[in-house]
Amino acid sequence: MKYPEKNVAITGIGQSRISRDAGFSPLSLTLDAVLEAIADAGLERSDIDGMSCWPGDYQDASGMAPVGIPALQDALRLKLGWYSNCRETAGQFGAIFNAIAAISANLCRHVLIFRTMYQATARKTSFANASFQPGGRAFWPYDWFAPYHAYAAASQQALYFSRYVHESGIKPEQVAQIALISRQNASLNPAAIYRTPITLDDYFDAPIISSPLKLFDCDVPIDGSTAIILSRVDCARDTRNPLTRIEAIGSSMQYRNSWTQLDDPATQALPGVAEMMWGRTDLSPADVDVAELYDGFSFHTINSLEALGFCPKFEAGAFIDGGSRIALDGELPINTNGGALSAGRMHAYGQVHEACVQLWGRGERRQVAGDPRVAALSTAGGPLAGCFLLVRDD
Amino acid sequence: MDETDKTHAARSLPFLTLDNRDFWTGGANNRLLIYRCNSCAYYVHPPTTFCPRCESRDVGAQPVSGFGTIFSFTMNYKKWFPGLDVPYIIAFVVLEEQDDIRLVSNIVDCNPDDVRIGQRVKVRFEQASDIWVPLFAPVGDLS
Ligand SMILES: [Zn+2]
């Protein structure tokens, strides 16, 4: 097969309770998600013969990545043909892209992928979101930011977003629609962290973090874990859920891989991966029924809407104006569980989980009407970018 | 301490390496040092000993004018930890010599409300430990 991802399916999903104060260890949360995903696929622990994750155990107190493959493999006593974490890759979805390669190379058939965050609890004991310690010395890639009191991802994103606003002319009340729609969707998702709808006034009354980023443009750190099972299609046919294949991936790096020198901060690294993805499928943006677009910051989602071709470059403002197009009953429902902005920072895997929920008709009050079959997913952030299409085949 | 750079918290710093030492210490002699190819004159940043344009390995630090343009900026309001005075400005500055050299910096010695994308700025240095941190201030007409 020319494009091996078409031979790989997502067969099961699982998620722990998502909270601001778990009271359970990161490994315990991970086990909740993983065991649910294996059972959801209709598989046994012994069927899992591959493991993949992004970014691997950070071995620090930040809560960014408190669980890696070794601890989880040992807890589950899995016997594997292939396993790998990855950090220097196409963002969070790099773990999925690697697993596709491993499955295609016949190294494994059912790959367990997980993403665990413990930042809500970690924040109570260490400096919020620190890329480096105030007054300390910083490693790559923060060395060029460190002396300038640019302490968090928000500092970098604000620099890119500011350039986007300058070039596109997007209005703040248009940007706000991403946060408003996310919260509206979250109000229908009992598992979301924040479920009370917000208004434009709430958006503008909230503090500015770093202009033009306001509070509601930034996602919510959580404790929680998400897991998915990736399976070779012929093995997936025996599993429990409707066959849902990966139709096309965008994993390329066409730019300077740098948080300061990336070619175009206004669009970040998304155009290259989107071009790759659409080059590997006969589908087009008009075929997408639901879009789960990374929203570590609302700006990421705006970038994705343009780069993935749902609207022309620098015209997302008009596209999302008023919010109706991207609402649950709109032509392109986005971030239907509330996204990272309202459901919580599951770091792109919340989006993967939710895409399956929608394609499998499990959305309950937030289910997109019309039996959605095609989902588009993206991750973004500086030089990190990845995207893929999920298609339910039945 | 000037008006805009009033973040009393100590600056975090990079580790000095053989590659970045010239950049971070050139300010001791009031010079902004950027790596440049001695074969084709292309500036290479971050500093390294390979020219991506002509593949020469003869690349080394040279002083630049210190003038640049604000490519993008953000006014940081979030008090990330106690003792950090806000707001302050973080910017991407593109150097006058070559438009793909983009430095992160703070914009200082001006009213932060007057900072604009496209504004011309000039370097100045602030010593912190063994490093001379390049900062930028607007030059000429602010209107
Ligand atoms: Zn050269």
mmCIF file of C-alpha atoms in Angstrom, chain A residues 130-351:
data_model
loop_
_atom_site.group_PDB
_atom_site.id
_atom_site.type_symbol
_atom_site.label_atom_id
_atom_site.label_comp_id
_atom_site.label_asym_id
_atom_site.label_seq_id
_atom_site.Cartn_x
_atom_site.Cartn_y
_atom_site.Cartn_z
ATOM 1 C CA ALA A 130 8.063 26.666 34.208
ATOM 2 C CA SER A 131 10.148 26.106 31.122
ATOM 3 C CA PHE A 132 13.092 26.942 33.343
ATOM 4 C CA GLN A 133 13.570 28.246 36.856
ATOM 5 C CA PRO A 134 13.605 32.013 37.464
ATOM 6 C CA GLY A 135 17.173 33.156 37.926
ATOM 7 C CA GLY A 136 18.526 29.766 36.870
ATOM 8 C CA ARG A 137 20.207 28.595 33.678
ATOM 9 C CA ALA A 138 18.146 27.331 30.773
ATOM 10 C CA PHE A 139 18.729 24.558 28.272
ATOM 11 C CA TRP A 140 17.750 24.458 24.606
ATOM 12 C CA PRO A 141 15.313 25.561 23.313
ATOM 13 C CA TYR A 142 14.676 28.013 26.129
ATOM 14 C CA ASP A 143 18.211 29.399 26.169
ATOM 15 C CA TRP A 144 17.287 32.146 23.689
ATOM 16 C CA PHE A 145 14.186 33.118 25.687
ATOM 17 C CA ALA A 146 15.501 32.715 29.217
ATOM 18 C CA PRO A 147 17.117 36.137 29.813
ATOM 19 C CA TYR A 148 13.979 37.986 28.764
ATOM 20 C CA HIS A 149 11.491 36.908 31.432
ATOM 21 C CA ALA A 150 9.750 34.709 28.849
ATOM 22 C CA TYR A 151 8.845 31.999 31.298
ATOM 23 C CA ALA A 152 6.114 29.964 29.656
ATOM 24 C CA ALA A 153 4.710 28.637 26.417
ATOM 25 C CA ALA A 154 2.361 31.618 26.615
ATOM 26 C CA SER A 155 5.297 33.983 26.151
ATOM 27 C CA GLN A 156 6.343 32.332 22.909
ATOM 28 C CA GLN A 157 2.824 31.913 21.626
ATOM 29 C CA ALA A 158 2.024 35.544 22.361
ATOM 30 C CA LEU A 159 4.928 36.562 20.112
ATOM 31 C CA TYR A 160 3.645 34.394 17.252
ATOM 32 C CA PHE A 161 0.002 35.346 17.847
ATOM 33 C CA SER A 162 0.856 39.042 17.916
ATOM 34 C CA ARG A 163 2.432 38.718 14.466
ATOM 35 C CA TYR A 164 -0.656 36.821 13.254
ATOM 36 C CA VAL A 165 -2.952 39.575 14.509
ATOM 37 C CA HIS A 166 -0.735 42.162 12.808
ATOM 38 C CA GLU A 167 -0.776 40.370 9.458
ATOM 39 C CA SER A 168 -4.361 39.071 9.438
ATOM 40 C CA GLY A 169 -6.229 41.906 11.116
ATOM 41 C CA ILE A 170 -8.334 39.439 13.106
ATOM 42 C CA LYS A 171 -10.522 41.137 15.698
ATOM 43 C CA PRO A 172 -10.463 40.175 19.397
ATOM 44 C CA GLU A 173 -14.201 39.424 19.373
ATOM 45 C CA GLN A 174 -13.541 36.946 16.545
ATOM 46 C CA VAL A 175 -10.673 35.283 18.436
ATOM 47 C CA ALA A 176 -13.014 34.991 21.421
ATOM 48 C CA GLN A 177 -15.319 32.665 19.506
ATOM 49 C CA ILE A 178 -12.893 29.766 19.904
ATOM 50 C CA ALA A 179 -13.114 30.028 23.697
ATOM 51 C CA LEU A 180 -16.865 30.698 23.707
ATOM 52 C CA ILE A 181 -17.709 27.741 21.458
ATOM 53 C CA SER A 182 -15.390 25.458 23.429
ATOM 54 C CA ARG A 183 -17.142 26.364 26.658
ATOM 55 C CA GLN A 184 -20.541 25.937 25.045
ATOM 56 C CA ASN A 185 -19.513 22.411 23.982
ATOM 57 C CA ALA A 186 -18.033 21.713 27.411
ATOM 58 C CA SER A 187 -21.357 22.607 29.014
ATOM 59 C CA LEU A 188 -22.683 19.438 27.345
ATOM 60 C CA ASN A 189 -19.763 17.267 28.461
ATOM 61 C CA PRO A 190 -20.029 16.051 32.064
ATOM 62 C CA ALA A 191 -16.310 15.189 32.075
ATOM 63 C CA ALA A 192 -15.177 18.725 31.183
ATOM 64 C CA ILE A 193 -13.297 20.790 33.767
ATOM 65 C CA TYR A 194 -15.175 24.056 33.127
ATOM 66 C CA ARG A 195 -18.821 23.746 32.094
ATOM 67 C CA THR A 196 -20.366 27.148 32.779
ATOM 68 C CA PRO A 197 -20.841 29.011 29.483
ATOM 69 C CA ILE A 198 -18.973 32.303 29.095
ATOM 70 C CA THR A 199 -19.989 35.459 27.246
ATOM 71 C CA LEU A 200 -18.008 37.954 25.218
ATOM 72 C CA ASP A 201 -18.037 40.225 28.277
ATOM 73 C CA ASP A 202 -16.540 37.442 30.396
ATOM 74 C CA TYR A 203 -13.847 36.970 27.752
ATOM 75 C CA PHE A 204 -12.933 40.654 27.702
ATOM 76 C CA ASP A 205 -13.201 41.073 31.486
ATOM 77 C CA ALA A 206 -10.704 38.268 32.133
ATOM 78 C CA PRO A 207 -7.048 39.152 32.646
ATOM 79 C CA ILE A 208 -4.611 39.522 29.782
ATOM 80 C CA ILE A 209 -1.854 36.943 30.227
ATOM 81 C CA SER A 210 0.514 38.305 27.610
ATOM 82 C CA SER A 211 -1.026 40.425 24.879
ATOM 83 C CA PRO A 212 -2.875 39.474 22.741
ATOM 84 C CA LEU A 213 -3.454 36.268 24.776
ATOM 85 C CA LYS A 214 -6.240 36.607 27.312
ATOM 86 C CA LEU A 215 -6.994 34.130 30.065
ATOM 87 C CA PHE A 216 -9.652 32.251 28.106
ATOM 88 C CA ASP A 217 -7.295 31.843 25.138
ATOM 89 C CA CYS A 218 -5.139 29.550 27.272
ATOM 90 C CA ASP A 219 -5.899 25.924 28.068
ATOM 91 C CA VAL A 220 -6.423 24.448 31.522
ATOM 92 C CA PRO A 221 -3.762 22.318 33.225
ATOM 93 C CA ILE A 222 -5.228 19.108 34.599
ATOM 94 C CA ASP A 223 -4.461 15.753 36.142
ATOM 95 C CA GLY A 224 -5.493 12.952 33.866
ATOM 96 C CA SER A 225 -4.603 10.395 31.277
ATOM 97 C CA THR A 226 -5.846 9.410 27.840
ATOM 98 C CA ALA A 227 -5.083 6.158 26.024
ATOM 99 C CA ILE A 228 -5.781 4.833 22.554
ATOM 100 C CA ILE A 229 -5.140 1.524 20.818
ATOM 101 C CA LEU A 230 -3.752 1.554 17.284
ATOM 102 C CA SER A 231 -4.223 -1.703 15.368
ATOM 103 C CA ARG A 232 -3.343 -3.161 11.997
ATOM 104 C CA VAL A 233 -6.547 -3.111 9.969
ATOM 105 C CA ASP A 234 -6.801 -6.866 9.470
ATOM 106 C CA CYS A 235 -6.485 -7.325 13.241
ATOM 107 C CA ALA A 236 -8.852 -4.419 13.877
ATOM 108 C CA ARG A 237 -11.683 -6.209 12.134
ATOM 109 C CA ASP A 238 -12.003 -8.532 15.146
ATOM 110 C CA THR A 239 -12.314 -5.667 17.636
ATOM 111 C CA ARG A 240 -15.432 -4.123 19.090
ATOM 112 C CA ASN A 241 -15.763 -0.664 17.518
ATOM 113 C CA PRO A 242 -16.643 0.334 13.934
ATOM 114 C CA LEU A 243 -13.529 0.192 11.765
ATOM 115 C CA THR A 244 -11.983 3.644 11.941
ATOM 116 C CA ARG A 245 -8.851 4.066 9.849
ATOM 117 C CA ILE A 246 -6.188 6.670 9.723
ATOM 118 C CA GLU A 247 -6.758 8.040 6.235
ATOM 119 C CA ALA A 248 -3.763 10.354 5.932
ATOM 120 C CA ILE A 249 -1.060 11.859 8.117
ATOM 121 C CA GLY A 250 0.961 15.060 8.041
ATOM 122 C CA SER A 251 4.270 14.523 9.833
ATOM 123 C CA SER A 252 6.752 16.574 7.831
ATOM 124 C CA MET A 253 9.208 19.257 8.897
ATOM 125 C CA GLN A 254 9.625 21.729 6.048
ATOM 126 C CA TYR A 255 10.852 24.661 8.091
ATOM 127 C CA ARG A 256 13.616 25.750 10.395
ATOM 128 C CA ASN A 257 12.984 23.609 13.458
ATOM 129 C CA SER A 258 13.403 26.453 15.899
ATOM 130 C CA TRP A 259 11.227 28.264 18.427
ATOM 131 C CA THR A 260 12.863 31.574 17.474
ATOM 132 C CA GLN A 261 13.771 31.215 13.797
ATOM 133 C CA LEU A 262 10.775 29.191 12.528
ATOM 134 C CA ASP A 263 10.008 30.406 9.026
ATOM 135 C CA ASP A 264 6.652 32.035 9.667
ATOM 136 C CA PRO A 265 5.568 32.624 13.252
ATOM 137 C CA ALA A 266 2.139 33.778 12.056
ATOM 138 C CA THR A 267 1.279 30.345 10.681
ATOM 139 C CA GLN A 268 3.744 28.277 12.723
ATOM 140 C CA ALA A 269 4.590 24.866 11.243
ATOM 141 C CA LEU A 270 1.081 23.802 10.218
ATOM 142 C CA PRO A 271 1.018 24.566 6.478
ATOM 143 C CA GLY A 272 3.669 21.950 5.678
ATOM 144 C CA VAL A 273 2.000 19.100 7.553
ATOM 145 C CA ALA A 274 -1.427 20.002 6.167
ATOM 146 C CA GLU A 275 -0.070 19.949 2.616
ATOM 147 C CA MET A 276 1.435 16.526 3.229
ATOM 148 C CA MET A 277 -1.822 15.187 4.695
ATOM 149 C CA TRP A 278 -4.058 16.364 1.849
ATOM 150 C CA GLY A 279 -1.543 14.945 -0.628
ATOM 151 C CA ARG A 280 -2.165 11.448 0.732
ATOM 152 C CA THR A 281 -5.945 11.281 0.364
ATOM 153 C CA ASP A 282 -8.731 11.852 -2.139
ATOM 154 C CA LEU A 283 -10.721 13.607 0.578
ATOM 155 C CA SER A 284 -10.842 17.385 0.818
ATOM 156 C CA PRO A 285 -11.647 19.832 3.637
ATOM 157 C CA ALA A 286 -15.305 19.836 2.544
ATOM 158 C CA ASP A 287 -15.512 16.129 3.459
ATOM 159 C CA VAL A 288 -14.607 16.733 7.116
ATOM 160 C CA ASP A 289 -17.567 16.277 9.455
ATOM 161 C CA VAL A 290 -15.899 17.217 12.715
ATOM 162 C CA ALA A 291 -12.597 18.962 13.471
ATOM 163 C CA GLU A 292 -10.723 18.373 16.695
ATOM 164 C CA LEU A 293 -8.038 21.031 16.372
ATOM 165 C CA TYR A 294 -5.344 21.506 18.970
ATOM 166 C CA ASP A 295 -6.094 24.374 21.308
ATOM 167 C CA GLY A 296 -3.293 24.732 23.789
ATOM 168 C CA PHE A 297 -4.051 28.330 22.886
ATOM 169 C CA SER A 298 -7.012 29.503 20.823
ATOM 170 C CA PHE A 299 -4.450 30.787 18.313
ATOM 171 C CA HIS A 300 -3.461 27.193 17.530
ATOM 172 C CA THR A 301 -7.011 26.392 16.459
ATOM 173 C CA ILE A 302 -7.153 29.529 14.325
ATOM 174 C CA ASN A 303 -3.884 28.472 12.652
ATOM 175 C CA SER A 304 -5.297 24.980 12.014
ATOM 176 C CA LEU A 305 -8.534 26.258 10.487
ATOM 177 C CA GLU A 306 -6.477 28.102 7.887
ATOM 178 C CA ALA A 307 -3.642 25.644 7.335
ATOM 179 C CA LEU A 308 -5.947 22.640 6.976
ATOM 180 C CA GLY A 309 -7.886 24.552 4.349
ATOM 181 C CA PHE A 310 -11.205 25.150 6.099
ATOM 182 C CA CYS A 311 -10.764 28.814 5.217
ATOM 183 C CA PRO A 312 -8.089 30.808 3.362
ATOM 184 C CA LYS A 313 -4.926 32.091 5.057
ATOM 185 C CA PHE A 314 -5.640 35.056 7.343
ATOM 186 C CA GLU A 315 -9.409 34.696 6.899
ATOM 187 C CA ALA A 316 -10.189 32.641 10.002
ATOM 188 C CA GLY A 317 -11.520 35.795 11.646
ATOM 189 C CA ALA A 318 -14.387 36.037 9.174
ATOM 190 C CA PHE A 319 -14.868 32.252 9.250
ATOM 191 C CA ILE A 320 -15.391 32.079 13.016
ATOM 192 C CA ASP A 321 -17.129 35.462 13.322
ATOM 193 C CA GLY A 322 -20.226 35.014 15.478
ATOM 194 C CA GLY A 323 -19.280 31.396 16.141
ATOM 195 C CA SER A 324 -22.156 29.712 14.281
ATOM 196 C CA ARG A 325 -19.965 27.960 11.652
ATOM 197 C CA ILE A 326 -17.837 26.199 14.287
ATOM 198 C CA ALA A 327 -20.645 25.406 16.743
ATOM 199 C CA LEU A 328 -21.925 21.858 17.291
ATOM 200 C CA ASP A 329 -24.705 22.415 14.748
ATOM 201 C CA GLY A 330 -22.503 24.424 12.376
ATOM 202 C CA GLU A 331 -20.882 23.407 9.102
ATOM 203 C CA LEU A 332 -17.600 22.547 10.880
ATOM 204 C CA PRO A 333 -18.072 21.641 14.553
ATOM 205 C CA ILE A 334 -14.753 22.045 16.387
ATOM 206 C CA ASN A 335 -13.423 20.780 19.708
ATOM 207 C CA THR A 336 -16.730 19.176 20.515
ATOM 208 C CA ASN A 337 -15.846 18.060 24.055
ATOM 209 C CA GLY A 338 -14.782 21.564 25.052
ATOM 210 C CA GLY A 339 -11.205 21.113 23.916
ATOM 211 C CA ALA A 340 -8.182 21.803 26.061
ATOM 212 C CA LEU A 341 -9.571 25.276 26.734
ATOM 213 C CA SER A 342 -12.541 23.947 28.708
ATOM 214 C CA ALA A 343 -12.382 20.159 28.994
ATOM 215 C CA GLY A 344 -8.726 20.330 30.070
ATOM 216 C CA ARG A 345 -5.195 20.009 28.747
ATOM 217 C CA MET A 346 -5.085 16.373 27.638
ATOM 218 C CA HIS A 347 -2.472 17.584 25.197
ATOM 219 C CA ALA A 348 -3.869 16.576 21.797
ATOM 220 C CA TYR A 349 -4.984 13.139 23.001
ATOM 221 C CA GLY A 350 -8.203 14.662 24.357
ATOM 222 C CA GLN A 351 -8.868 15.559 20.724
#
